[in-house]
Amino acid sequence: MFYPDERDVLGDGTRTIKFSNKYETEDSPLAAAIFKVRGVNEVMLASRHVTVTKTPAADWNLIQPNLELVISQFYAAGLHALREGAAARERATMDRAGIDPDSVEGRILDLLEERVKPFVQQDGGDVEFERFDAAEGVLYLRMHGACAGCPKSSVTLNHGIKNLMEHYIPEVKDVVD
């Protein structure tokens, strides 16, 4: 995780934005610059930090100084992480239009936003609602950023998130990544 010196990345109230490759970065000059560093696999921008995952063959000791240099020079130049209007477009595409806030899915989304995501994001990750199978009571989530592939993510998912969901939303019987 990288914290630009006293600078916001996306700012408060903006969800994380994940870039899986350099071709997805048209709205983010920062993500595009980071992908120019050899060995970068994924970039996730959050309110106050940047999470970078590396390719399996890359060595952190070699790419970390390059990433720190790219990020510091980016902000020293006075550039913005996203192009004008990109955050609004991202919110519109992720908007949960059509989901009743009082439905099980609506309550799950609220609980994820208010209680789960802030803690997961502190560790450089994020969690995304995929779907809820009401017949089976199974909640499908997707882990991103530093949480994807982390050995402790299963503990977070199976104990922390599952227990929280079962407590507040009894319709949830299981949580699956």
PDB file of C-alpha atoms in Angstrom:
ATOM      1  CA  MET A   1       0.000   0.000   0.000  1.00  0.00           C
ATOM      2  CA  PHE A   2       1.195   3.465  -0.830  1.00  0.00           C
ATOM      3  CA  TYR A   3       0.026   6.600   0.958  1.00  0.00           C
ATOM      4  CA  PRO A   4       0.817   9.770  -1.009  1.00  0.00           C
ATOM      5  CA  ASP A   5       2.153  12.438   1.354  1.00  0.00           C
ATOM      6  CA  GLU A   6      -0.833  14.289   2.815  1.00  0.00           C
ATOM      7  CA  ARG A   7      -2.802  13.816  -0.406  1.00  0.00           C
ATOM      8  CA  ASP A   8      -6.082  12.113  -1.068  1.00  0.00           C
ATOM      9  CA  VAL A   9      -6.143   9.603  -3.896  1.00  0.00           C
ATOM     10  CA  LEU A  10      -9.877   9.466  -4.640  1.00  0.00           C
ATOM     11  CA  GLY A  11     -11.103  11.388  -1.602  1.00  0.00           C
ATOM     12  CA  ASP A  12     -13.854  10.645   0.868  1.00  0.00           C
ATOM     13  CA  GLY A  13     -17.113   9.189  -0.359  1.00  0.00           C
ATOM     14  CA  THR A  14     -15.620   7.467  -3.388  1.00  0.00           C
ATOM     15  CA  ARG A  15     -15.546   3.700  -3.690  1.00  0.00           C
ATOM     16  CA  THR A  16     -12.345   1.950  -4.596  1.00  0.00           C
ATOM     17  CA  ILE A  17     -11.599   1.575  -8.281  1.00  0.00           C
ATOM     18  CA  LYS A  18      -9.686  -1.469  -9.527  1.00  0.00           C
ATOM     19  CA  PHE A  19      -7.637  -1.677 -12.713  1.00  0.00           C
ATOM     20  CA  SER A  20      -6.686  -5.187 -13.791  1.00  0.00           C
ATOM     21  CA  ASN A  21      -4.500  -4.124 -16.711  1.00  0.00           C
ATOM     22  CA  LYS A  22      -3.116  -1.066 -18.494  1.00  0.00           C
ATOM     23  CA  TYR A  23      -5.948  -1.100 -21.036  1.00  0.00           C
ATOM     24  CA  GLU A  24      -8.522  -0.216 -18.365  1.00  0.00           C
ATOM     25  CA  THR A  25      -6.733   2.969 -17.259  1.00  0.00           C
ATOM     26  CA  GLU A  26      -8.135   5.540 -19.701  1.00  0.00           C
ATOM     27  CA  ASP A  27      -9.879   7.409 -16.844  1.00  0.00           C
ATOM     28  CA  SER A  28      -6.900   7.272 -14.485  1.00  0.00           C
ATOM     29  CA  PRO A  29      -3.576   8.887 -15.325  1.00  0.00           C
ATOM     30  CA  LEU A  30      -2.215   7.617 -11.993  1.00  0.00           C
ATOM     31  CA  ALA A  31      -3.097   3.976 -12.702  1.00  0.00           C
ATOM     32  CA  ALA A  32      -1.678   4.341 -16.237  1.00  0.00           C
ATOM     33  CA  ALA A  33       1.607   5.665 -14.823  1.00  0.00           C
ATOM     34  CA  ILE A  34       1.815   2.844 -12.271  1.00  0.00           C
ATOM     35  CA  PHE A  35       1.265   0.180 -14.945  1.00  0.00           C
ATOM     36  CA  LYS A  36       4.397   1.438 -16.715  1.00  0.00           C
ATOM     37  CA  VAL A  37       6.439  -0.124 -13.908  1.00  0.00           C
ATOM     38  CA  ARG A  38       7.450  -3.633 -14.930  1.00  0.00           C
ATOM     39  CA  GLY A  39       5.929  -6.287 -12.674  1.00  0.00           C
ATOM     40  CA  VAL A  40       2.647  -4.537 -11.802  1.00  0.00           C
ATOM     41  CA  ASN A  41      -0.319  -6.889 -11.960  1.00  0.00           C
ATOM     42  CA  GLU A  42      -3.208  -4.816 -10.570  1.00  0.00           C
ATOM     43  CA  VAL A  43      -3.826  -1.303  -9.236  1.00  0.00           C
ATOM     44  CA  MET A  44      -6.547  -0.336  -6.799  1.00  0.00           C
ATOM     45  CA  LEU A  45      -7.223   3.303  -5.945  1.00  0.00           C
ATOM     46  CA  ALA A  46      -8.947   4.103  -2.644  1.00  0.00           C
ATOM     47  CA  SER A  47      -9.843   7.277  -0.784  1.00  0.00           C
ATOM     48  CA  ARG A  48      -6.374   7.832   0.709  1.00  0.00           C
ATOM     49  CA  HIS A  49      -4.133   5.054  -0.587  1.00  0.00           C
ATOM     50  CA  VAL A  50      -3.044   3.077  -3.622  1.00  0.00           C
ATOM     51  CA  THR A  51      -2.722  -0.711  -3.517  1.00  0.00           C
ATOM     52  CA  VAL A  52      -0.504  -2.367  -6.091  1.00  0.00           C
ATOM     53  CA  THR A  53      -0.270  -6.122  -6.561  1.00  0.00           C
ATOM     54  CA  LYS A  54       2.691  -7.557  -8.398  1.00  0.00           C
ATOM     55  CA  THR A  55       3.053 -10.392 -10.855  1.00  0.00           C
ATOM     56  CA  PRO A  56       4.300 -13.660  -9.322  1.00  0.00           C
ATOM     57  CA  ALA A  57       7.694 -13.313 -11.022  1.00  0.00           C
ATOM     58  CA  ALA A  58       8.298  -9.735  -9.806  1.00  0.00           C
ATOM     59  CA  ASP A  59      10.392  -8.945  -6.728  1.00  0.00           C
ATOM     60  CA  TRP A  60       9.024  -6.272  -4.359  1.00  0.00           C
ATOM     61  CA  ASN A  61      12.538  -5.122  -3.530  1.00  0.00           C
ATOM     62  CA  LEU A  62      13.014  -4.184  -7.182  1.00  0.00           C
ATOM     63  CA  ILE A  63       9.648  -2.640  -8.036  1.00  0.00           C
ATOM     64  CA  GLN A  64       8.793  -0.836  -4.788  1.00  0.00           C
ATOM     65  CA  PRO A  65      11.331   1.996  -5.249  1.00  0.00           C
ATOM     66  CA  ASN A  66      10.096   2.522  -8.819  1.00  0.00           C
ATOM     67  CA  LEU A  67       6.475   2.636  -7.656  1.00  0.00           C
ATOM     68  CA  GLU A  68       7.289   5.120  -4.907  1.00  0.00           C
ATOM     69  CA  LEU A  69       9.097   7.311  -7.428  1.00  0.00           C
ATOM     70  CA  VAL A  70       6.256   7.193  -9.969  1.00  0.00           C
ATOM     71  CA  ILE A  71       3.607   8.004  -7.350  1.00  0.00           C
ATOM     72  CA  SER A  72       5.597  10.814  -5.714  1.00  0.00           C
ATOM     73  CA  GLN A  73       6.432  12.419  -9.083  1.00  0.00           C
ATOM     74  CA  PHE A  74       2.811  12.108 -10.178  1.00  0.00           C
ATOM     75  CA  TYR A  75       1.579  14.077  -7.164  1.00  0.00           C
ATOM     76  CA  ALA A  76       4.532  16.507  -7.255  1.00  0.00           C
ATOM     77  CA  ALA A  77       3.419  17.432 -10.776  1.00  0.00           C
ATOM     78  CA  GLY A  78      -0.013  18.367  -9.374  1.00  0.00           C
ATOM     79  CA  LEU A  79      -1.874  15.714 -11.356  1.00  0.00           C
ATOM     80  CA  HIS A  80      -5.183  14.108 -10.348  1.00  0.00           C
ATOM     81  CA  ALA A  81      -5.703  10.355  -9.960  1.00  0.00           C
ATOM     82  CA  LEU A  82      -8.850  10.417 -12.122  1.00  0.00           C
ATOM     83  CA  ARG A  83      -9.871  12.429 -15.154  1.00  0.00           C
ATOM     84  CA  GLU A  84     -12.695  14.927 -14.756  1.00  0.00           C
ATOM     85  CA  GLY A  85     -16.047  13.146 -14.397  1.00  0.00           C
ATOM     86  CA  ALA A  86     -14.551   9.655 -14.030  1.00  0.00           C
ATOM     87  CA  ALA A  87     -15.605   9.272 -10.385  1.00  0.00           C
ATOM     88  CA  ALA A  88     -19.185  10.211 -11.258  1.00  0.00           C
ATOM     89  CA  ARG A  89     -19.222   7.698 -14.124  1.00  0.00           C
ATOM     90  CA  GLU A  90     -17.824   5.024 -11.818  1.00  0.00           C
ATOM     91  CA  ARG A  91     -20.524   5.750  -9.230  1.00  0.00           C
ATOM     92  CA  ALA A  92     -23.203   5.568 -11.925  1.00  0.00           C
ATOM     93  CA  THR A  93     -22.010   2.179 -13.171  1.00  0.00           C
ATOM     94  CA  MET A  94     -21.762   0.813  -9.644  1.00  0.00           C
ATOM     95  CA  ASP A  95     -25.032   2.356  -8.529  1.00  0.00           C
ATOM     96  CA  ARG A  96     -27.354  -0.215  -7.145  1.00  0.00           C
ATOM     97  CA  ALA A  97     -30.373   1.092  -9.015  1.00  0.00           C
ATOM     98  CA  GLY A  98     -33.155  -1.411  -8.959  1.00  0.00           C
ATOM     99  CA  ILE A  99     -32.234  -2.870  -5.568  1.00  0.00           C
ATOM    100  CA  ASP A 100     -34.745  -1.991  -2.897  1.00  0.00           C
ATOM    101  CA  PRO A 101     -32.878  -0.644   0.164  1.00  0.00           C
ATOM    102  CA  ASP A 102     -35.219  -2.664   2.415  1.00  0.00           C
ATOM    103  CA  SER A 103     -34.585  -5.935   0.554  1.00  0.00           C
ATOM    104  CA  VAL A 104     -32.051  -8.486   1.768  1.00  0.00           C
ATOM    105  CA  GLU A 105     -29.636  -7.386  -0.985  1.00  0.00           C
ATOM    106  CA  GLY A 106     -30.097  -3.736  -0.018  1.00  0.00           C
ATOM    107  CA  ARG A 107     -29.393  -4.500   3.641  1.00  0.00           C
ATOM    108  CA  ILE A 108     -26.318  -6.545   2.638  1.00  0.00           C
ATOM    109  CA  LEU A 109     -24.979  -3.660   0.531  1.00  0.00           C
ATOM    110  CA  ASP A 110     -25.526  -1.197   3.384  1.00  0.00           C
ATOM    111  CA  LEU A 111     -23.733  -3.457   5.856  1.00  0.00           C
ATOM    112  CA  LEU A 112     -20.833  -3.951   3.432  1.00  0.00           C
ATOM    113  CA  GLU A 113     -20.466  -0.198   2.869  1.00  0.00           C
ATOM    114  CA  GLU A 114     -20.835   0.831   6.510  1.00  0.00           C
ATOM    115  CA  ARG A 115     -19.134  -1.937   8.479  1.00  0.00           C
ATOM    116  CA  VAL A 116     -17.034  -4.191   6.249  1.00  0.00           C
ATOM    117  CA  LYS A 117     -15.373  -2.130   3.538  1.00  0.00           C
ATOM    118  CA  PRO A 118     -13.739   0.469   5.817  1.00  0.00           C
ATOM    119  CA  PHE A 119     -11.863  -2.253   7.717  1.00  0.00           C
ATOM    120  CA  VAL A 120     -10.907  -4.292   4.655  1.00  0.00           C
ATOM    121  CA  GLN A 121      -9.697  -1.138   2.892  1.00  0.00           C
ATOM    122  CA  GLN A 122      -7.396  -0.319   5.822  1.00  0.00           C
ATOM    123  CA  ASP A 123      -5.380  -3.389   4.829  1.00  0.00           C
ATOM    124  CA  GLY A 124      -5.218  -2.427   1.159  1.00  0.00           C
ATOM    125  CA  GLY A 125      -8.093  -4.563  -0.029  1.00  0.00           C
ATOM    126  CA  ASP A 126     -11.730  -4.300  -0.896  1.00  0.00           C
ATOM    127  CA  VAL A 127     -14.770  -6.537  -0.962  1.00  0.00           C
ATOM    128  CA  GLU A 128     -17.400  -6.466  -3.693  1.00  0.00           C
ATOM    129  CA  PHE A 129     -20.970  -7.767  -3.613  1.00  0.00           C
ATOM    130  CA  GLU A 130     -21.453 -10.267  -6.398  1.00  0.00           C
ATOM    131  CA  ARG A 131     -24.890 -11.744  -5.635  1.00  0.00           C
ATOM    132  CA  PHE A 132     -27.101 -13.269  -2.969  1.00  0.00           C
ATOM    133  CA  ASP A 133     -28.763 -16.659  -3.489  1.00  0.00           C
ATOM    134  CA  ALA A 134     -31.917 -16.315  -1.395  1.00  0.00           C
ATOM    135  CA  ALA A 135     -32.926 -19.965  -1.848  1.00  0.00           C
ATOM    136  CA  GLU A 136     -29.671 -21.243  -0.329  1.00  0.00           C
ATOM    137  CA  GLY A 137     -28.878 -18.223   1.863  1.00  0.00           C
ATOM    138  CA  VAL A 138     -25.434 -17.915   0.250  1.00  0.00           C
ATOM    139  CA  LEU A 139     -23.798 -14.512  -0.159  1.00  0.00           C
ATOM    140  CA  TYR A 140     -21.192 -14.358  -2.929  1.00  0.00           C
ATOM    141  CA  LEU A 141     -18.476 -11.723  -2.494  1.00  0.00           C
ATOM    142  CA  ARG A 142     -15.271 -10.972  -4.369  1.00  0.00           C
ATOM    143  CA  MET A 143     -12.065  -9.887  -2.615  1.00  0.00           C
ATOM    144  CA  HIS A 144      -9.801  -7.352  -4.372  1.00  0.00           C
ATOM    145  CA  GLY A 145      -6.452  -5.660  -3.917  1.00  0.00           C
ATOM    146  CA  ALA A 146      -4.187  -6.899  -1.162  1.00  0.00           C
ATOM    147  CA  CYS A 147      -6.964  -9.235   0.045  1.00  0.00           C
ATOM    148  CA  ALA A 148      -7.099 -11.212  -3.194  1.00  0.00           C
ATOM    149  CA  GLY A 149      -4.907 -14.248  -2.673  1.00  0.00           C
ATOM    150  CA  CYS A 150      -3.948 -13.301   0.888  1.00  0.00           C
ATOM    151  CA  PRO A 151      -3.936 -16.349   3.187  1.00  0.00           C
ATOM    152  CA  LYS A 152      -5.789 -14.380   5.871  1.00  0.00           C
ATOM    153  CA  SER A 153      -8.582 -13.330   3.503  1.00  0.00           C
ATOM    154  CA  SER A 154     -10.372 -16.634   4.119  1.00  0.00           C
ATOM    155  CA  VAL A 155     -10.320 -15.903   7.860  1.00  0.00           C
ATOM    156  CA  THR A 156     -11.677 -12.405   7.209  1.00  0.00           C
ATOM    157  CA  LEU A 157     -14.352 -13.796   4.930  1.00  0.00           C
ATOM    158  CA  ASN A 158     -15.367 -16.912   6.845  1.00  0.00           C
ATOM    159  CA  HIS A 159     -15.228 -15.509  10.355  1.00  0.00           C
ATOM    160  CA  GLY A 160     -15.402 -11.730  10.323  1.00  0.00           C
ATOM    161  CA  ILE A 161     -17.750 -11.008   7.426  1.00  0.00           C
ATOM    162  CA  LYS A 162     -19.812 -14.182   7.779  1.00  0.00           C
ATOM    163  CA  ASN A 163     -20.404 -13.645  11.514  1.00  0.00           C
ATOM    164  CA  LEU A 164     -21.341  -9.999  10.960  1.00  0.00           C
ATOM    165  CA  MET A 165     -23.747 -10.862   8.133  1.00  0.00           C
ATOM    166  CA  GLU A 166     -25.388 -13.716  10.056  1.00  0.00           C
ATOM    167  CA  HIS A 167     -25.828 -11.467  13.095  1.00  0.00           C
ATOM    168  CA  TYR A 168     -27.454  -8.537  11.288  1.00  0.00           C
ATOM    169  CA  ILE A 169     -29.050 -10.372   8.361  1.00  0.00           C
ATOM    170  CA  PRO A 170     -30.302 -13.802   9.455  1.00  0.00           C
ATOM    171  CA  GLU A 171     -31.195 -14.736   5.859  1.00  0.00           C
ATOM    172  CA  VAL A 172     -27.437 -15.056   5.173  1.00  0.00           C
ATOM    173  CA  LYS A 173     -26.338 -18.610   6.029  1.00  0.00           C
ATOM    174  CA  ASP A 174     -22.951 -18.672   4.296  1.00  0.00           C
ATOM    175  CA  VAL A 175     -20.465 -16.327   2.656  1.00  0.00           C
ATOM    176  CA  VAL A 176     -18.398 -17.461  -0.341  1.00  0.00           C
ATOM    177  CA  ASP A 177     -15.574 -15.828  -2.289  1.00  0.00           C
TER     178      ASP A 177
END
